[in-house]
mmCIF file of C-alpha atoms and ligand atoms in Angstrom:
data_model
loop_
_atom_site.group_PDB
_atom_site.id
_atom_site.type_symbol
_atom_site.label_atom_id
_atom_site.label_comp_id
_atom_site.label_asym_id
_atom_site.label_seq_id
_atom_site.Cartn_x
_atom_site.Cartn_y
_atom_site.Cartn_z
ATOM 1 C CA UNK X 1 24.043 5.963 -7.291
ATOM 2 C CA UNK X 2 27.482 6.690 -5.622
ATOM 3 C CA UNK X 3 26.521 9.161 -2.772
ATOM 4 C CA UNK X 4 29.367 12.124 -1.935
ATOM 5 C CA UNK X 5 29.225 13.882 1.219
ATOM 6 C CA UNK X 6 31.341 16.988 0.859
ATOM 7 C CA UNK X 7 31.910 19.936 3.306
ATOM 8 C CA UNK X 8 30.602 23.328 2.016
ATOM 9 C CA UNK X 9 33.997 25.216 -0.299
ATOM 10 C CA UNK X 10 33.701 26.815 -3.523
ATOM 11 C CA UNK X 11 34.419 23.328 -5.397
ATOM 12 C CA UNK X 12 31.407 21.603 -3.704
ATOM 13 C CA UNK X 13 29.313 24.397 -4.009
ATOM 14 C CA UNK X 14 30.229 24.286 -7.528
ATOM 15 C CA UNK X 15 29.472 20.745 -7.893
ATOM 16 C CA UNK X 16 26.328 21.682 -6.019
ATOM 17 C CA UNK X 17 25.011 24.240 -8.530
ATOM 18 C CA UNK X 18 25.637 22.203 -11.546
ATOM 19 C CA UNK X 19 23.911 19.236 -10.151
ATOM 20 C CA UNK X 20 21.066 21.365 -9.097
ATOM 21 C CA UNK X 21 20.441 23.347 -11.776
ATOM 22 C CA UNK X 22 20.787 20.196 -14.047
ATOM 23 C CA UNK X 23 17.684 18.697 -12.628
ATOM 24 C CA UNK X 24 19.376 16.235 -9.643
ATOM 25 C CA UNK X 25 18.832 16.622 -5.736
ATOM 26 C CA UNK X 26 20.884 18.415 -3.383
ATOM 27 C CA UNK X 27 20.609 17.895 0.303
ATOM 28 C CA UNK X 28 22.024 21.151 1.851
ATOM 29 C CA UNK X 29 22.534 22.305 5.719
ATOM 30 C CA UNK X 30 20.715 24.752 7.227
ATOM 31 C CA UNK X 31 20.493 26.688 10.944
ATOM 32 C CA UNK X 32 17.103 24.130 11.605
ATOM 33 C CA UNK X 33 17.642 20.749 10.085
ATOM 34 C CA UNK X 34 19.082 19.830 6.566
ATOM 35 C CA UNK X 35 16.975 20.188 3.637
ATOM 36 C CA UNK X 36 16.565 18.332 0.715
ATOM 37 C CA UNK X 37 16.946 20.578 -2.181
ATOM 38 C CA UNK X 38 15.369 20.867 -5.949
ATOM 39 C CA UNK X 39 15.305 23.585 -8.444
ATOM 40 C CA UNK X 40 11.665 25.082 -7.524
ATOM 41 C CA UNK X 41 11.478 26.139 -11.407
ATOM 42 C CA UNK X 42 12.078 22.555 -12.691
ATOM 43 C CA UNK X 43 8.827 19.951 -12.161
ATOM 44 C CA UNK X 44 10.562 16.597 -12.870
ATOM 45 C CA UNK X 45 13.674 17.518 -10.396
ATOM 46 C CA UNK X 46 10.616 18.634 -7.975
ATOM 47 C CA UNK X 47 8.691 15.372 -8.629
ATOM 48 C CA UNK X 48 11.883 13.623 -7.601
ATOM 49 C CA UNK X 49 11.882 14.865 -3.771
ATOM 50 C CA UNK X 50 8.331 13.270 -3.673
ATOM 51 C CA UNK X 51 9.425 9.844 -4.885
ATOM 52 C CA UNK X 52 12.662 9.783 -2.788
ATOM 53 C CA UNK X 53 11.713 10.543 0.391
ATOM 54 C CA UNK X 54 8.126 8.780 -0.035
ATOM 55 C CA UNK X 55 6.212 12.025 0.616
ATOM 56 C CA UNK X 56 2.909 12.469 0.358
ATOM 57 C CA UNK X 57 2.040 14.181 -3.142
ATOM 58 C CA UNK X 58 -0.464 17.013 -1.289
ATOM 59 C CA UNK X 59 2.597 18.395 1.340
ATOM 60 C CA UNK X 60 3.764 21.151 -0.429
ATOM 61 C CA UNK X 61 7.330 22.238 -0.210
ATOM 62 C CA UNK X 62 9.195 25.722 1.017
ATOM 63 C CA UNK X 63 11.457 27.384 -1.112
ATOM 64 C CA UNK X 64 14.408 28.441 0.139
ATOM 65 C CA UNK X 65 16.544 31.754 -0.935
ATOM 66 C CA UNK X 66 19.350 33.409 -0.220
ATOM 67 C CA UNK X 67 18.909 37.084 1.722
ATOM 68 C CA UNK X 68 19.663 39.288 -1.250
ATOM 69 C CA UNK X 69 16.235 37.439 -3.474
ATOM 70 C CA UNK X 70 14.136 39.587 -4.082
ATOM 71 C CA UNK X 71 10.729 37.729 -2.595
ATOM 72 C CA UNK X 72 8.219 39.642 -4.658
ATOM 73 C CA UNK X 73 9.254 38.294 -7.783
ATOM 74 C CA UNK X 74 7.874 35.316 -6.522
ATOM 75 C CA UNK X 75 5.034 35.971 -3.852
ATOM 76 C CA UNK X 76 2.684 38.696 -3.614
ATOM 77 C CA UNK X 77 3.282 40.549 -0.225
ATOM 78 C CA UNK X 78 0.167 41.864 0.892
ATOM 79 C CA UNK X 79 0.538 43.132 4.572
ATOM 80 C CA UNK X 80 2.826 45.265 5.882
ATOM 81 C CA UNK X 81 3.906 43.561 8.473
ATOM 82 C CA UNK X 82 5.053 40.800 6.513
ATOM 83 C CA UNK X 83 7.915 42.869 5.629
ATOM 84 C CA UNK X 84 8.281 44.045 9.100
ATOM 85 C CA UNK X 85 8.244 40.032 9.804
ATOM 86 C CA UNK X 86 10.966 39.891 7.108
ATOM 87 C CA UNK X 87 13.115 42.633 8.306
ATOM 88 C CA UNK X 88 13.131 41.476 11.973
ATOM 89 C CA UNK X 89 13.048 37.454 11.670
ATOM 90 C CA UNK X 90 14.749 36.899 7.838
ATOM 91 C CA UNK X 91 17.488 35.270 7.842
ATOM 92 C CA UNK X 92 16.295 32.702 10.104
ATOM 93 C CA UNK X 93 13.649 29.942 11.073
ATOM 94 C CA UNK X 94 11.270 32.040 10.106
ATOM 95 C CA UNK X 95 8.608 30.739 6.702
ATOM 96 C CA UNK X 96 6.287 32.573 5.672
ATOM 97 C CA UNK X 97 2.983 31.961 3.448
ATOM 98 C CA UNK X 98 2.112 34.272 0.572
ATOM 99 C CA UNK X 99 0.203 34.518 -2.701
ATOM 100 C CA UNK X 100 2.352 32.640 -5.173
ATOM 101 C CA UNK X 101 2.841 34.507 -8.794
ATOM 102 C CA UNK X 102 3.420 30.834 -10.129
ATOM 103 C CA UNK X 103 6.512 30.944 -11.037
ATOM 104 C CA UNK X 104 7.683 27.929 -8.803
ATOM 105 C CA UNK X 105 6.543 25.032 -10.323
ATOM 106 C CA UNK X 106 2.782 23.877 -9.227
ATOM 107 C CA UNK X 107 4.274 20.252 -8.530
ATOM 108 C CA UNK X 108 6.008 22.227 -5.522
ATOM 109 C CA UNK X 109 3.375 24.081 -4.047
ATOM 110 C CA UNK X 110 1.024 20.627 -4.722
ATOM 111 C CA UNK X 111 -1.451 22.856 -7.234
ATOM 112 C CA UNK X 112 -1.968 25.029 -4.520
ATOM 113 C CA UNK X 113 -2.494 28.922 -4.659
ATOM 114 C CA UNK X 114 0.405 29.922 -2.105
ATOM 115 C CA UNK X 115 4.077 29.731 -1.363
ATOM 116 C CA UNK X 116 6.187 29.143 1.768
ATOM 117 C CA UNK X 117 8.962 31.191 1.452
ATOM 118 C CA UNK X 118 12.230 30.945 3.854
ATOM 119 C CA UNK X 119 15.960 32.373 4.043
ATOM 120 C CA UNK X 120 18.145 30.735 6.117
ATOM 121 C CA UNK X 121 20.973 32.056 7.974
ATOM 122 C CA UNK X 122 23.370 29.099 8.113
ATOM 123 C CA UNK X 123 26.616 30.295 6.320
ATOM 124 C CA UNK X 124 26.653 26.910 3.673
ATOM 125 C CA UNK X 125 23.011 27.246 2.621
ATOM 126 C CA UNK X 126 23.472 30.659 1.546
ATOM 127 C CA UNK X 127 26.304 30.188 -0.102
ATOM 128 C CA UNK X 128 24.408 27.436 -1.997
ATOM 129 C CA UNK X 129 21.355 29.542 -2.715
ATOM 130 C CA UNK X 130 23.682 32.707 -3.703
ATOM 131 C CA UNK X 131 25.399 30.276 -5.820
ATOM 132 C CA UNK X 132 22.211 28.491 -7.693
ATOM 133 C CA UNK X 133 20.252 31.980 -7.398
ATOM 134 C CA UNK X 134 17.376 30.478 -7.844
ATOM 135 C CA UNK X 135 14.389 29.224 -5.297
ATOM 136 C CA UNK X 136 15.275 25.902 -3.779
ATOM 137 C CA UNK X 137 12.529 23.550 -2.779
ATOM 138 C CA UNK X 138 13.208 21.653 0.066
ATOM 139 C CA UNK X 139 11.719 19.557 2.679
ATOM 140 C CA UNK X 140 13.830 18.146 5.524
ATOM 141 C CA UNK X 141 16.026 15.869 4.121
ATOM 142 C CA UNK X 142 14.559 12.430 5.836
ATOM 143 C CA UNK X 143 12.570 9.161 4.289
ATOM 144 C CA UNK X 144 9.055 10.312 5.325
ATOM 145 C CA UNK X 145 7.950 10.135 8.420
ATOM 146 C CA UNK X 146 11.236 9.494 10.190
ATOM 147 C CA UNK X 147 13.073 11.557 12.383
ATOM 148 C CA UNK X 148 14.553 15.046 10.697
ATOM 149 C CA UNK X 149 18.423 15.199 10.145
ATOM 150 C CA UNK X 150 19.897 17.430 11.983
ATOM 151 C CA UNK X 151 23.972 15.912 10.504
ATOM 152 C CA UNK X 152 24.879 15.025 6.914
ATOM 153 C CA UNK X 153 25.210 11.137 8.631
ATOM 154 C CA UNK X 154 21.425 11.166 9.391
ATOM 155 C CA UNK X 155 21.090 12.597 5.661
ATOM 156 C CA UNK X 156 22.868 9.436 4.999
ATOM 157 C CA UNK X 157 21.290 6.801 6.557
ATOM 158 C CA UNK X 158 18.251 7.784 4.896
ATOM 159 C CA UNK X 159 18.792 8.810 1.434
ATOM 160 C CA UNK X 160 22.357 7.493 1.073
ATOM 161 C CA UNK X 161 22.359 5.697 -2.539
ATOM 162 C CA UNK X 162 19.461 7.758 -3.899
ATOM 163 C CA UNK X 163 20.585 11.254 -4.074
ATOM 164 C CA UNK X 164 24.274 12.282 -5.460
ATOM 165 C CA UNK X 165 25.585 14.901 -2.827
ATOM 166 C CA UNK X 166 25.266 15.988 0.579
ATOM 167 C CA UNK X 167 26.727 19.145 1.173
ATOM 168 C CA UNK X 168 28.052 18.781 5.081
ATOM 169 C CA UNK X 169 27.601 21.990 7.298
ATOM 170 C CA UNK X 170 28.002 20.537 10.493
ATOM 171 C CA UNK X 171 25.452 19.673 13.202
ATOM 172 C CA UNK X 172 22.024 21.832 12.682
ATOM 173 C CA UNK X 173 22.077 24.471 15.480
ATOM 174 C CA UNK X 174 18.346 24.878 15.538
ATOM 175 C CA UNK X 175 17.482 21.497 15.726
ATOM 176 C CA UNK X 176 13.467 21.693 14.524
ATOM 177 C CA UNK X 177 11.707 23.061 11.891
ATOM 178 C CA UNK X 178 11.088 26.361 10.897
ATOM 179 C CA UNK X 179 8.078 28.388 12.280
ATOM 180 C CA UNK X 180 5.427 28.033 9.450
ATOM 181 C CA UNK X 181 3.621 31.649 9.237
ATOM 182 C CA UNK X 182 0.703 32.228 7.289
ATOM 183 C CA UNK X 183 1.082 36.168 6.237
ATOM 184 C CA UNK X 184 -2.066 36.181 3.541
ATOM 185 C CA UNK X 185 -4.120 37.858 6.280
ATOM 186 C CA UNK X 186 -4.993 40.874 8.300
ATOM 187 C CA UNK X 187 -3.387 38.539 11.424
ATOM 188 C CA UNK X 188 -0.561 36.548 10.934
ATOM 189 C CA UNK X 189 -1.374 32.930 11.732
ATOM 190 C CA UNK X 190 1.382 29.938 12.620
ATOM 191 C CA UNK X 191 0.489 26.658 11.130
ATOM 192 C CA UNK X 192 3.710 24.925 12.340
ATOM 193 C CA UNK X 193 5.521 25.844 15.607
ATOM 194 C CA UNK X 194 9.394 26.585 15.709
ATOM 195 C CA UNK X 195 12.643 28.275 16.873
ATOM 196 C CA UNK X 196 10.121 32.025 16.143
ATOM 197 C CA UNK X 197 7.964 32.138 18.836
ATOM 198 C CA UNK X 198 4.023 33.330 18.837
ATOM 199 C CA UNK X 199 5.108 36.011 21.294
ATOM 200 C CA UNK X 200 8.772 37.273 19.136
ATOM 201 C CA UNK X 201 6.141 37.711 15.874
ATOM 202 C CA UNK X 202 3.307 39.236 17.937
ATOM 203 C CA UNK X 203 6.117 42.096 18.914
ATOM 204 C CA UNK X 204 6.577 42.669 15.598
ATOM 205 C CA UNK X 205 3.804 42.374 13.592
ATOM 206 C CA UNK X 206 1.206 43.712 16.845
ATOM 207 C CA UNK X 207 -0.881 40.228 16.830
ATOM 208 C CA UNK X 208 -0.341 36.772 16.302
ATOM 209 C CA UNK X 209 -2.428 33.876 16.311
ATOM 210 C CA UNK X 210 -2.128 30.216 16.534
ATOM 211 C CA UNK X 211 -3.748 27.656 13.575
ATOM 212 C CA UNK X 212 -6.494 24.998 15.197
ATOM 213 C CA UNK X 213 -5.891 22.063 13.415
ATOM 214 C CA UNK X 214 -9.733 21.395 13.889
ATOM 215 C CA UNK X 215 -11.159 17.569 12.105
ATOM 216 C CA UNK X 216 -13.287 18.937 8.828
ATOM 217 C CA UNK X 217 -11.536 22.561 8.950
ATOM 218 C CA UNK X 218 -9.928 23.172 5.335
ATOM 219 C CA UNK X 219 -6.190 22.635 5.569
ATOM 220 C CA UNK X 220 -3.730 25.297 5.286
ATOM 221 C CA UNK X 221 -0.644 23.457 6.239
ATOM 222 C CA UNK X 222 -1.390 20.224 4.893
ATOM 223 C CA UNK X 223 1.962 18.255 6.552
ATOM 224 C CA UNK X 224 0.219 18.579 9.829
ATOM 225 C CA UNK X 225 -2.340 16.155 9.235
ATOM 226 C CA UNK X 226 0.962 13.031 8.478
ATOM 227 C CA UNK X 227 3.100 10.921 10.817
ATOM 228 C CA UNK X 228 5.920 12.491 10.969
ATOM 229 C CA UNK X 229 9.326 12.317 13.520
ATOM 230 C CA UNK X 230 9.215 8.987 14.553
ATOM 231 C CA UNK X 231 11.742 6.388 15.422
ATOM 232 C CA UNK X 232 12.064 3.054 14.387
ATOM 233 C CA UNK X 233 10.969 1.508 17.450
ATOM 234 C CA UNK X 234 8.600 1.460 20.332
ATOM 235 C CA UNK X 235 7.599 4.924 21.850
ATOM 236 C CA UNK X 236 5.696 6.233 24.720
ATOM 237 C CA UNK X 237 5.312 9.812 26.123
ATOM 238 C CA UNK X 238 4.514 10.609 29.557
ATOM 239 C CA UNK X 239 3.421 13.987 30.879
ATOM 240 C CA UNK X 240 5.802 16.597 33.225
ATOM 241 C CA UNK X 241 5.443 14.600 37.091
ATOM 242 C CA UNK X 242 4.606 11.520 35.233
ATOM 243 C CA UNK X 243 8.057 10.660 36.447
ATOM 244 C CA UNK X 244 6.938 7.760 38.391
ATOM 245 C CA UNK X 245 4.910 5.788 35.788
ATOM 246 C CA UNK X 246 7.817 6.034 33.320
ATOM 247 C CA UNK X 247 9.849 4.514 35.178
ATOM 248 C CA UNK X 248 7.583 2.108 36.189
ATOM 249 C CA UNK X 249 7.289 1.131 32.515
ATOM 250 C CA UNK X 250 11.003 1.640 32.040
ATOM 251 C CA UNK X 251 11.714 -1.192 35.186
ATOM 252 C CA UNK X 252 9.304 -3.324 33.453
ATOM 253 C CA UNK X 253 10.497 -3.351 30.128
ATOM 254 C CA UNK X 254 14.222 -4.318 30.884
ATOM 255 C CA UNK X 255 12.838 -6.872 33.430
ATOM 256 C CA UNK X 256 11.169 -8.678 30.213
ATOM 257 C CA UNK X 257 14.664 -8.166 28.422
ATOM 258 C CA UNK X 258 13.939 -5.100 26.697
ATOM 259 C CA UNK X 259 16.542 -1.965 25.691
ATOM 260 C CA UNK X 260 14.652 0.967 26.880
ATOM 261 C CA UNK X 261 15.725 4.892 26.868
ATOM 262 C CA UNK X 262 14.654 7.709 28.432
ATOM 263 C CA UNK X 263 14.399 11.000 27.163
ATOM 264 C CA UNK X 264 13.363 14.038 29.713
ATOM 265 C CA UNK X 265 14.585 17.461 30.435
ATOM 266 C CA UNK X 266 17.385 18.289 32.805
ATOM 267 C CA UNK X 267 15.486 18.546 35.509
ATOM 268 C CA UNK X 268 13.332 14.859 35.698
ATOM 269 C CA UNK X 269 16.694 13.392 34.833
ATOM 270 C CA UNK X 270 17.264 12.752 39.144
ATOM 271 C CA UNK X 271 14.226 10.798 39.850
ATOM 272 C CA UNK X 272 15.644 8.095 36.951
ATOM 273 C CA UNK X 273 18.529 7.271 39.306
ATOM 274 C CA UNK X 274 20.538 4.942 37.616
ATOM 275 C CA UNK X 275 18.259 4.160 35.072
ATOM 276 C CA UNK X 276 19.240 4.901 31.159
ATOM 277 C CA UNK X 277 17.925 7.945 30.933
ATOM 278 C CA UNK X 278 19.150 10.873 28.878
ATOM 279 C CA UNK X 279 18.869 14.899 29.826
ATOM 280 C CA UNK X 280 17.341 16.455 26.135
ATOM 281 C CA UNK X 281 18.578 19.984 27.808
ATOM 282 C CA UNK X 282 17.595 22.453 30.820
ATOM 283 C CA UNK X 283 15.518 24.619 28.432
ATOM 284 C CA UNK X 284 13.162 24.772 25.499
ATOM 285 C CA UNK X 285 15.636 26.057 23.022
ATOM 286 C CA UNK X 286 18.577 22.930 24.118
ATOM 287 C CA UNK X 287 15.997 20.503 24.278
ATOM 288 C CA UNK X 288 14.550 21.841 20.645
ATOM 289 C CA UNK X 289 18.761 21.430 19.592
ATOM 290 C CA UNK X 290 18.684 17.447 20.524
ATOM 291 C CA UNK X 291 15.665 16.066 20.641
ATOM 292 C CA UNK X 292 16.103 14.999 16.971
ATOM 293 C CA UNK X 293 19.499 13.457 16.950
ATOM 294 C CA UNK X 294 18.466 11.888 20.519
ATOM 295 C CA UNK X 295 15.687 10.387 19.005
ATOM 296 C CA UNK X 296 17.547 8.625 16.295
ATOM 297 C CA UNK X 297 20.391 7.495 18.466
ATOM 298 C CA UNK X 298 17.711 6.126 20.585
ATOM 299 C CA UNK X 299 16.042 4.065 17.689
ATOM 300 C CA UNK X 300 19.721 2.454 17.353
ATOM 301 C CA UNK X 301 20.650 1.483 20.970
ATOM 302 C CA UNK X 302 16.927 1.177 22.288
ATOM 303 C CA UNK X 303 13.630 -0.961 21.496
ATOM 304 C CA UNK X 304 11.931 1.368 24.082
ATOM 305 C CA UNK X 305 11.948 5.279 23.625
ATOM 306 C CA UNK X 306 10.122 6.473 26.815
ATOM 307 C CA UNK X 307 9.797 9.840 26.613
ATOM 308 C CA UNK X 308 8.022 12.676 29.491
ATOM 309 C CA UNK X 309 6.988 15.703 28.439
ATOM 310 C CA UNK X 310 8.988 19.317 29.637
ATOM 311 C CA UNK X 311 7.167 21.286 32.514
ATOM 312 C CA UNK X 312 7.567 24.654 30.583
ATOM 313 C CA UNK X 313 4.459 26.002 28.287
ATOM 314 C CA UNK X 314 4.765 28.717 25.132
ATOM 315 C CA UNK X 315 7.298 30.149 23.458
ATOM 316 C CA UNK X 316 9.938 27.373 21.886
ATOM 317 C CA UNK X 317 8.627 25.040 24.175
ATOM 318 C CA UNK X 318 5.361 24.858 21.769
ATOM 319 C CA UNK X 319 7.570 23.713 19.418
ATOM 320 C CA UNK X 320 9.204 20.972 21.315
ATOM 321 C CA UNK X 321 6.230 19.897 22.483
ATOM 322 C CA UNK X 322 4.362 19.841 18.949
ATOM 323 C CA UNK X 323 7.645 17.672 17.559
ATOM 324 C CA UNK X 324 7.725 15.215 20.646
ATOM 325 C CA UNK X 325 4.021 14.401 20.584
ATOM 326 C CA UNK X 326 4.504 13.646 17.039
ATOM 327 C CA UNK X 327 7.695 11.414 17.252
ATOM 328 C CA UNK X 328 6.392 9.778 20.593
ATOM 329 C CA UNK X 329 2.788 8.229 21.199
ATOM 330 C CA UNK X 330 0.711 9.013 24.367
ATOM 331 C CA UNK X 331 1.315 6.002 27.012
ATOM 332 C CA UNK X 332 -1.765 3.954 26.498
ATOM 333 C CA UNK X 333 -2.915 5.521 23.757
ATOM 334 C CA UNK X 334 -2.405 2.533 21.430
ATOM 335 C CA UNK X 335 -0.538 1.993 18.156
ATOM 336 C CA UNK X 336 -0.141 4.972 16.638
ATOM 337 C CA UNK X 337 1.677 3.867 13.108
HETATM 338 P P1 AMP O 1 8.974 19.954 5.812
HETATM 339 O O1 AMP O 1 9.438 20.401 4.487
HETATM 340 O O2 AMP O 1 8.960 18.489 5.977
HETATM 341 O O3 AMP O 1 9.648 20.674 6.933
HETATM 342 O O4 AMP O 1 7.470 20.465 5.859
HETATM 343 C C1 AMP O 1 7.147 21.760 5.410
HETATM 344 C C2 AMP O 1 5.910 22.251 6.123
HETATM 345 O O5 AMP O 1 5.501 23.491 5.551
HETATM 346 C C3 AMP O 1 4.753 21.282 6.005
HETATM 347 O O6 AMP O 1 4.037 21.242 7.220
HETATM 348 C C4 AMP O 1 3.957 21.902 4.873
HETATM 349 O O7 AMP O 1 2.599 21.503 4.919
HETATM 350 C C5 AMP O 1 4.154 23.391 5.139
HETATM 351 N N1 AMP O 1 3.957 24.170 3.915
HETATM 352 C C6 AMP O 1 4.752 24.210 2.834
HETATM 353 N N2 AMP O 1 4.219 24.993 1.876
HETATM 354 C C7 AMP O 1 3.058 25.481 2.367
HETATM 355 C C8 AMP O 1 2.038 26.339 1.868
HETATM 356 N N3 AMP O 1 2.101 26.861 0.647
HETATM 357 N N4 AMP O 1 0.985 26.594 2.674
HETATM 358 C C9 AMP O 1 0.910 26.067 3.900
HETATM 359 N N5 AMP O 1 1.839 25.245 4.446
HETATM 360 C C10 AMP O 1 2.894 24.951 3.688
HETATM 361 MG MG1 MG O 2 9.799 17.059 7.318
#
């Protein structure tokens, strides 16, 4: 299938909406990465994101809405301070986990008893979602287990040929995920760290806590438990003032003829000298903005991605962190794929 990559106007939007609503894919921008959109009330067009992208059939998806949606005709919202949550965070990388009323399709939410509900504040996907005006299930618009798209060429390179349209909004802000919040009790409780920090919703809603992915505990946020971010080549991670055994690896890789790459924040970049090594950004919310299109410009030009860890701790940089340990294996550690 011919793939079209269009910019966002009233004509692609158009095109958008009548491919959507007639039961094809849609990959659509958004402020975090792109997405790859299906009508959420529409279980073969929903079964199609699964076979596409290769994803795991118990990952459920989030639906996505424009701002003026009314959530509770799909979700039951419980707490209060979910809809504080809402008023402060919504537009934005903020998804939250309620009750579903079943009304997106069960192949979405994997047979599952809740839905992740987001709004996103880039300009194109809401003028999708107003257009389509209904929920849009989407993950991020990559082959499983590769790195997220944060352009409409990453979009390509993995699902060019197998989906009709991208619709092009430009480079991703954000640059990771949305925060993943679970609002179905007394506390809220992030299963998947992002650009909404524990400390921003904690200010809101008066608490916060932070989901142990413990072995045996029940899963609430099942996409933890997969692979996920990496690059198509070797990787190894390094912790902050590990400087010195990366680029002892680094010296002996490209003395055995290997391309290798390193990726560390601004300020690690000086003890690399004139090695290749690439600044991901002076703080946790630049280095959260490239790490993903860093990572798959390094699986082109590099057979080595040697990645060391930022110095900071909380806030965005739990996100960063969370993405890089996924995309990037512990030196030493072994084979992780
Ligand atoms: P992706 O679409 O690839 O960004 O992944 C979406 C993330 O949201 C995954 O980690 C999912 O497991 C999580 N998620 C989606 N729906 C739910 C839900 N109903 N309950 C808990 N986590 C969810
Ligand atoms: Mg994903």
């Amino acid at each position: 299938m011919e793939t079209k990559i269009l910019p966002v106007t009233e004509e692609s939007v158009a095109l958008a909406k009548k491919l959507l609503l007639g039961g094809e894919l849609v990959a659509m921008p958004t402020e975090t990465v792109y997405g790859l959109g299906a009508n959420g009330f529409d279980p073969e067009a929903v079964k199609k994101i699964y076979a596409v992208k290769g994803r795991p059939t118990d990952n459920p998806l989030i639906a996505h809405v424009h701002p003026r949606y009314e959530l509770d005709k799909l979700v039951y919202i419980e707490n209060d301070y979910a809809l504080k949550l809402k008023e402060a965070f919504m537009p934005g990388p903020l998804t939250m986990v309620f009750y579903s009323k079943g009304l997106v399709c069960k192949e979405a939410v994997c047979g599952g008893d809740t839905l992740a509900v987001r709004m996103p504040s880039h300009a194109g996907a809401r003028k999708f979602l107003a257009a389509v005006d209904v929920p849009v299930v989407a993950p991020s618009a990559n082959l499983s287990k590769h790195v997220s798209p944060v352009t409409a060429a990453h979009v390509y390179e993995d699902l060019g040929g197998k989906i009709p349209l991208i619709l092009d909004g430009g480079r991703c802000s954000g640059g990771i995920e949305s925060t993943v919040l679970d609002v179905t009790e007394r506390v809220p409780r992030i299963l998947r760290a992002g650009l909404i920090t524990r400390e921003m919703i904690a200010s809101v809603a008066g608490d916060c806590v932070v989901a142990q992915h413990k072995e045996g505990d029940k899963i609430r946020s099942p996409g933890v438990k997969y692979g996920h971010y990496m690059p198509r080549c070797d990787t190894a991670r390094f912790a902050a003032g590990d400087e010195k055994a990366a680029a002892a690896l680094y010296d002996k890789s490209v003395a055995e003829g290997r391309r290798a790459l390193i990726l560390c924040e601004t300020r690690a970049r000086a003890s690399f000298g004139g090695r290749n090594a690439v600044s991901l950004g002076g703080n946790a919310e630049e280095m959260a903005a490239n790490l993903f299109s860093a990572l798959r410009e390094g699986e082109k030009a590099a057979d080595l991605i040697i990645a060391v860890e930022p110095e900071g701790s909380g806030g965005v940089y739990d996100g960063v962190l969370n993405r890089l340990c996924k995309a990037v294996g512990k030196y030493g550690e072994g084979e992780r794929r």
